[in-house]
Tab-separated table of C-alpha atoms in Angstrom:
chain	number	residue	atom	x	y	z
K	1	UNK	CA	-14.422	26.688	-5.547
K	2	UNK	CA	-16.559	24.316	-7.646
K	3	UNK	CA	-18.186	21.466	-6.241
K	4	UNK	CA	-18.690	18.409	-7.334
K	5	UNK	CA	-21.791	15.848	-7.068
K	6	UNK	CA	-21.591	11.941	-8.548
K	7	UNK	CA	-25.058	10.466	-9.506
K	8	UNK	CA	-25.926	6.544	-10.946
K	9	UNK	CA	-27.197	3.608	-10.282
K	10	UNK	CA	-25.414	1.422	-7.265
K	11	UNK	CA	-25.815	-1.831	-9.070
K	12	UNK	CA	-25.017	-2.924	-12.482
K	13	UNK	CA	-25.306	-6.920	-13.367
K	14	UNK	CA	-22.197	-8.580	-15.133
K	15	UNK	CA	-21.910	-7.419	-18.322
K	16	UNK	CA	-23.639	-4.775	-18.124
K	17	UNK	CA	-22.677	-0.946	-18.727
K	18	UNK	CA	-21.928	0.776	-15.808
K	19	UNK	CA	-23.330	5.017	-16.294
K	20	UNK	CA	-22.282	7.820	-13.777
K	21	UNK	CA	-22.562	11.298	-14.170
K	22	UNK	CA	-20.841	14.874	-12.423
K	23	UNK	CA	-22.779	17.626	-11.918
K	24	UNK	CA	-20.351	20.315	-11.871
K	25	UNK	CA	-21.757	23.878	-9.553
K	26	UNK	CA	-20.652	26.604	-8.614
K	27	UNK	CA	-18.438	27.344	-11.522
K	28	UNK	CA	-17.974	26.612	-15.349
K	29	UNK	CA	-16.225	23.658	-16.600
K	30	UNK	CA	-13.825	25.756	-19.197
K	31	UNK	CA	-11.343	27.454	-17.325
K	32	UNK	CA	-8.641	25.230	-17.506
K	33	UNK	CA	-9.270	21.818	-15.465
K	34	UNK	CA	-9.922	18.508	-16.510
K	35	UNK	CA	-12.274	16.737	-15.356
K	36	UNK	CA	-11.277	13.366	-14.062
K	37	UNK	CA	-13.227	9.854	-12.757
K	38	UNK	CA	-11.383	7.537	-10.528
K	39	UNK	CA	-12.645	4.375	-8.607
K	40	UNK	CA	-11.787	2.273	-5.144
K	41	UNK	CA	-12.431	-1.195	-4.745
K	42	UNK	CA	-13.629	-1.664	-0.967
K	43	UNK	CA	-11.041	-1.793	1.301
K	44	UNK	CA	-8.274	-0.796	-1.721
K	45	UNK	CA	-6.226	1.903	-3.515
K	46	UNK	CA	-7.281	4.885	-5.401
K	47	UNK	CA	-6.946	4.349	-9.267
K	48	UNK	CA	-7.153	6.916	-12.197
K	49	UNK	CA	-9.921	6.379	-15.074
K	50	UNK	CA	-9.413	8.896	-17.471
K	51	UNK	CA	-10.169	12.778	-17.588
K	52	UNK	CA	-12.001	15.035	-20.346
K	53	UNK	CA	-11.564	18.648	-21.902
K	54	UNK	CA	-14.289	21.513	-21.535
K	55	UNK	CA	-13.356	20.870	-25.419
K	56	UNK	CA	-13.832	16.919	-26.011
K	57	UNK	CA	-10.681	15.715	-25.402
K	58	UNK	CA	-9.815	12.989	-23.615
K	59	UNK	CA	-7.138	10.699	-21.940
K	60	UNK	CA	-7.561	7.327	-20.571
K	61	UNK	CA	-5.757	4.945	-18.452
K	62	UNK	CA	-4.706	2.014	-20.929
K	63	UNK	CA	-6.230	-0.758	-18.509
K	64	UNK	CA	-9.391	0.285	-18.895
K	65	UNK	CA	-9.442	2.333	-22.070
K	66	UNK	CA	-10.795	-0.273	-23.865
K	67	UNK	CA	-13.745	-0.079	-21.976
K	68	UNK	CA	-14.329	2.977	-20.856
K	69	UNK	CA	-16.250	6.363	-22.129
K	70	UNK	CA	-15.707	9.883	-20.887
K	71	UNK	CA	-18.234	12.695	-22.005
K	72	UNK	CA	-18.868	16.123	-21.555
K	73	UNK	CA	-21.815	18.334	-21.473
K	74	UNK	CA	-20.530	21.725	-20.975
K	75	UNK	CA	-24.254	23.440	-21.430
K	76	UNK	CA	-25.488	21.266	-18.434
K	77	UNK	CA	-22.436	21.314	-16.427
K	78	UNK	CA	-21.889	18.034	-16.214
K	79	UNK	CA	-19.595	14.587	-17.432
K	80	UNK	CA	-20.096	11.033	-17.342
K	81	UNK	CA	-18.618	8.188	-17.171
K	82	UNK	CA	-19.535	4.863	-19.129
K	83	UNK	CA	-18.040	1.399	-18.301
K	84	UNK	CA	-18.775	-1.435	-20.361
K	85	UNK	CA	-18.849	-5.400	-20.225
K	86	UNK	CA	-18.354	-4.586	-16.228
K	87	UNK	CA	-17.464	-7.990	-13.906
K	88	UNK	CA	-17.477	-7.574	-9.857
K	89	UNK	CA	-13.587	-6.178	-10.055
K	90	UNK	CA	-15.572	-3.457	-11.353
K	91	UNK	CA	-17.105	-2.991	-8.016
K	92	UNK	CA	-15.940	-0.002	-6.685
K	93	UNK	CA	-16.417	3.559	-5.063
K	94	UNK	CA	-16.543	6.222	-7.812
K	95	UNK	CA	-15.695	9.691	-7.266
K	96	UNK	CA	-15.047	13.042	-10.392
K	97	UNK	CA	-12.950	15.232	-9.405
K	98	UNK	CA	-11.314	18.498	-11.128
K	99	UNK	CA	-7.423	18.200	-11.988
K	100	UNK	CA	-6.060	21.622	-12.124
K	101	UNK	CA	-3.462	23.555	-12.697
K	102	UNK	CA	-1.465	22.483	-15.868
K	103	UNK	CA	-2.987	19.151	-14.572
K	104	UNK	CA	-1.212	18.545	-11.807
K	105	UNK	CA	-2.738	17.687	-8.801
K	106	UNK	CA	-6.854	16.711	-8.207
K	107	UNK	CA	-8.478	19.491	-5.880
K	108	UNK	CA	-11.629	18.703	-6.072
K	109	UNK	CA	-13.672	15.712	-4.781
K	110	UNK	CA	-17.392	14.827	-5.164
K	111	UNK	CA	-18.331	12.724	-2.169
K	112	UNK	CA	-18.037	9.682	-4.480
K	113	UNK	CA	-20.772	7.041	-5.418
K	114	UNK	CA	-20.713	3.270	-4.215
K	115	UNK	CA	-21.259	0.994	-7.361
K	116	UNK	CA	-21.902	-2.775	-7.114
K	117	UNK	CA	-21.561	-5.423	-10.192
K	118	UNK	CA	-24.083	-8.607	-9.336
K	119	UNK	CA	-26.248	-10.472	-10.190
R	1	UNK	CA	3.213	3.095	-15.610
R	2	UNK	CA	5.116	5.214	-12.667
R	3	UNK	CA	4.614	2.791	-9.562
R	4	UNK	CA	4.574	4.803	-6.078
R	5	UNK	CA	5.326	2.808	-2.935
R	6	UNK	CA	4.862	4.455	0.546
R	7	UNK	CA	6.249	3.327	4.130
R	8	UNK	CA	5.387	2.147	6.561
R	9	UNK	CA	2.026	1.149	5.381
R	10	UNK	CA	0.338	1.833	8.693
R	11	UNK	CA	1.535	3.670	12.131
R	12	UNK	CA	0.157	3.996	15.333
R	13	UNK	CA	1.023	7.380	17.147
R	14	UNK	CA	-0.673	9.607	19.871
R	15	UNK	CA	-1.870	13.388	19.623
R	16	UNK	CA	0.761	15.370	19.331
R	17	UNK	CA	3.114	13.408	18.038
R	18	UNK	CA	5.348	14.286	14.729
R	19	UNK	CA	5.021	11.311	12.300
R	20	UNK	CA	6.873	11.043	8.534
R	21	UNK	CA	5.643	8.822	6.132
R	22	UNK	CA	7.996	8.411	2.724
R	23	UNK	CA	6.791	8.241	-0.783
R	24	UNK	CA	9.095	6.365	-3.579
R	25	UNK	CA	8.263	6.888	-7.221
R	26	UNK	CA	9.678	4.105	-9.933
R	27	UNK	CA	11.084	6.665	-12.171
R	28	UNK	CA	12.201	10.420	-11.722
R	29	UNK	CA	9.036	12.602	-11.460
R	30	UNK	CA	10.677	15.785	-10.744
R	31	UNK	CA	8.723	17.942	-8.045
R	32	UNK	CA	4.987	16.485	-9.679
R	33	UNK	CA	3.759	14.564	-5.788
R	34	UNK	CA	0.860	15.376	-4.422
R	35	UNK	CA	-0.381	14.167	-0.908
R	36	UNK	CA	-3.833	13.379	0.082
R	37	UNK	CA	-5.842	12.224	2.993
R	38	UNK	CA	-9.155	10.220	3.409
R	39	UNK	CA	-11.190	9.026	5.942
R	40	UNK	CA	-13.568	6.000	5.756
R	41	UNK	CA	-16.364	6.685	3.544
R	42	UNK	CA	-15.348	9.938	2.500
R	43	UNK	CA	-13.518	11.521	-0.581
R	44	UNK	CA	-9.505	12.203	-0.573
R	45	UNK	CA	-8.510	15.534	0.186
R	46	UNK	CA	-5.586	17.376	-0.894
R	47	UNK	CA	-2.867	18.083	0.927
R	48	UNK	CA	0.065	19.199	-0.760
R	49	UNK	CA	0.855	19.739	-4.407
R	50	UNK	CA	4.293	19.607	-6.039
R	51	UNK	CA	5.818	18.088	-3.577
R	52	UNK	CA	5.947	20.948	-0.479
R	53	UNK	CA	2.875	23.394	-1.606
R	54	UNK	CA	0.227	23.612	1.050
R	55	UNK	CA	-2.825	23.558	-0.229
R	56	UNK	CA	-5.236	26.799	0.453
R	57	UNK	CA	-7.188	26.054	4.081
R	58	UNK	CA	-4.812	23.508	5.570
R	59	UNK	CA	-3.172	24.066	8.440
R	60	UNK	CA	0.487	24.486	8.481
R	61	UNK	CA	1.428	21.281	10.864
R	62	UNK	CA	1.037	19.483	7.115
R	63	UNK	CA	4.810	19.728	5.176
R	64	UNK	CA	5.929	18.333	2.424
R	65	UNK	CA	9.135	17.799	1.011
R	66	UNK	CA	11.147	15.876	-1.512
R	67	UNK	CA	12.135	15.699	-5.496
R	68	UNK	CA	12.925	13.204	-8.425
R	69	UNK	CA	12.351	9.580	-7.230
R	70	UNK	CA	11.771	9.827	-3.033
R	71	UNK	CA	9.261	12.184	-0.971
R	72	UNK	CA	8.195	12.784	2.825
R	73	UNK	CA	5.121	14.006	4.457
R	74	UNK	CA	5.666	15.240	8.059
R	75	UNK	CA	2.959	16.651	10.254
R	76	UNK	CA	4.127	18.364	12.999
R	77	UNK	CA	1.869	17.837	15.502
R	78	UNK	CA	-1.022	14.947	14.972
R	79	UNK	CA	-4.230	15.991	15.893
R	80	UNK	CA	-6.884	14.051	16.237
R	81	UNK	CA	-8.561	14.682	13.070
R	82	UNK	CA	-5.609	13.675	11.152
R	83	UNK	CA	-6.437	10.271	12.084
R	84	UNK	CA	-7.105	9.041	8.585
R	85	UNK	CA	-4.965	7.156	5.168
R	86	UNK	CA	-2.598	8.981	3.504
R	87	UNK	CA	-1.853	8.409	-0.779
R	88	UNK	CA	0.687	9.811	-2.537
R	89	UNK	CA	0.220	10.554	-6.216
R	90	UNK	CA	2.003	11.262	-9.252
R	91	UNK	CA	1.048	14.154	-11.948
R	92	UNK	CA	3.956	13.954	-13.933
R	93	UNK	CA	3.020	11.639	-16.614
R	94	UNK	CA	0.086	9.556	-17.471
R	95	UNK	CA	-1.666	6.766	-16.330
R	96	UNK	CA	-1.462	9.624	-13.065
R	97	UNK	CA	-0.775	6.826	-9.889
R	98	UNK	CA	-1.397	6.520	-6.345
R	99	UNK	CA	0.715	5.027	-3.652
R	100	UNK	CA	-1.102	2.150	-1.593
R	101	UNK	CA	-1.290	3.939	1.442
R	102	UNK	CA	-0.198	4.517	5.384
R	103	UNK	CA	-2.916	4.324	7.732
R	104	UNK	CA	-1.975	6.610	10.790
R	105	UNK	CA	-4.137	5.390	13.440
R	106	UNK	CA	-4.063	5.679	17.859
């Protein structure tokens, strides 16, 4: 079972670009997952970011696609997440996670990363 | 976008108790509902997947049943671990959604 670790800065100012990263371990990234980022606002509902292909590929959630990034590095293991022109709705727990099996359900978590937009 | 709804949106209950919580998805999503569970601070956890699979490691008291539009979780017998929030989520199309939530608390 892979397991998954979230790394970044906790604060980001307004307007700013907000960078995370997934270190993937304990297996290899191409055998058939995506590899997914989604975010909680304190106190709120889970909501889906956008995943990316071993290959490149990618899908995004349409309100945020116009801001967001999804990359992979397959040699180091790892994908990131970029989020531009960020405001405090932005603020939000961020967790990767692995969507498997013909993409249908998310199996496994990184412990998530607390991200603050202010000033 | 496939909106989920859940009831009730919290519940109180004792160990040992069974408890149900329902799932409703906006359109028909066939048997793609998966369940999770989180506690504060911590990162969901998967439950069941397509509607009544348990997921490998968790313990059978967890069921899950349901197709097309409406789905239930049932645990059998709370323990007090389960004490936690429990989503509902939708892999059948894209934007992939989450239900708001029932927190199952003593």
């Amino acid at each position: 079972q892979v397991q998954l670790q979230e790394s970044g800065p906790g604060l980001v100012k307004p307007s700013g670009t907000l960078s995370l990263t997934c270190v993937v371990s304990g297996g290899s990234m191409n055998t058939g997952q995506w590899w997914t980022w989604l975010r909680q606002p304190p106190g709120k509902g889970l909501e889906w970011i956008g995943e990316v292909y071993h290959s490149g590929s990618t899908n995004y959630n349409p309100s945020l696609k116009s801001r967001v990034t999804i990359s992979v590095d397959e040699s180091r293991n790892q994908f990131s997440l970029k989020v531009t022109a960020v405001t405090a709705a932005d603020t939000a727990s961020y967790f990767c996670a692995s969507l498997s099996n013909g993409r249908s359900r998310f199996d496994n978590w990184g412990p998530g990363t607390l991200v603050f937009v202010s000033s | 976008d496939i909106q989920m709804t859940q009831s009730p949106p919290s519940l109180s209950a004792s160990v040992g108790d069974r408890i149900t919580i329902t799932c409703r998805a906006s359109h028909i999503i066939r048997h793609y509902l998966n369940w999770y569970h989180q506690k504060p601070g911590k990162a969901p956890k998967l439950l069941i997947y397509r509607a009544s699979s348990l997921q490998s490691g968790v313990p059978s008291r967890f069921s899950g049943s349901g197709s097309e539009t409406d789905f239930t979780l049932t645990i059998s017998s709370l323990q007090p671990e389960d004490f936690a929030t429990y989503y509902c989520q939708q892999s059948f199309s894209t934007p992939f959604t989450f239900g708001p939530g029932t927190k199952v608390d003593i």
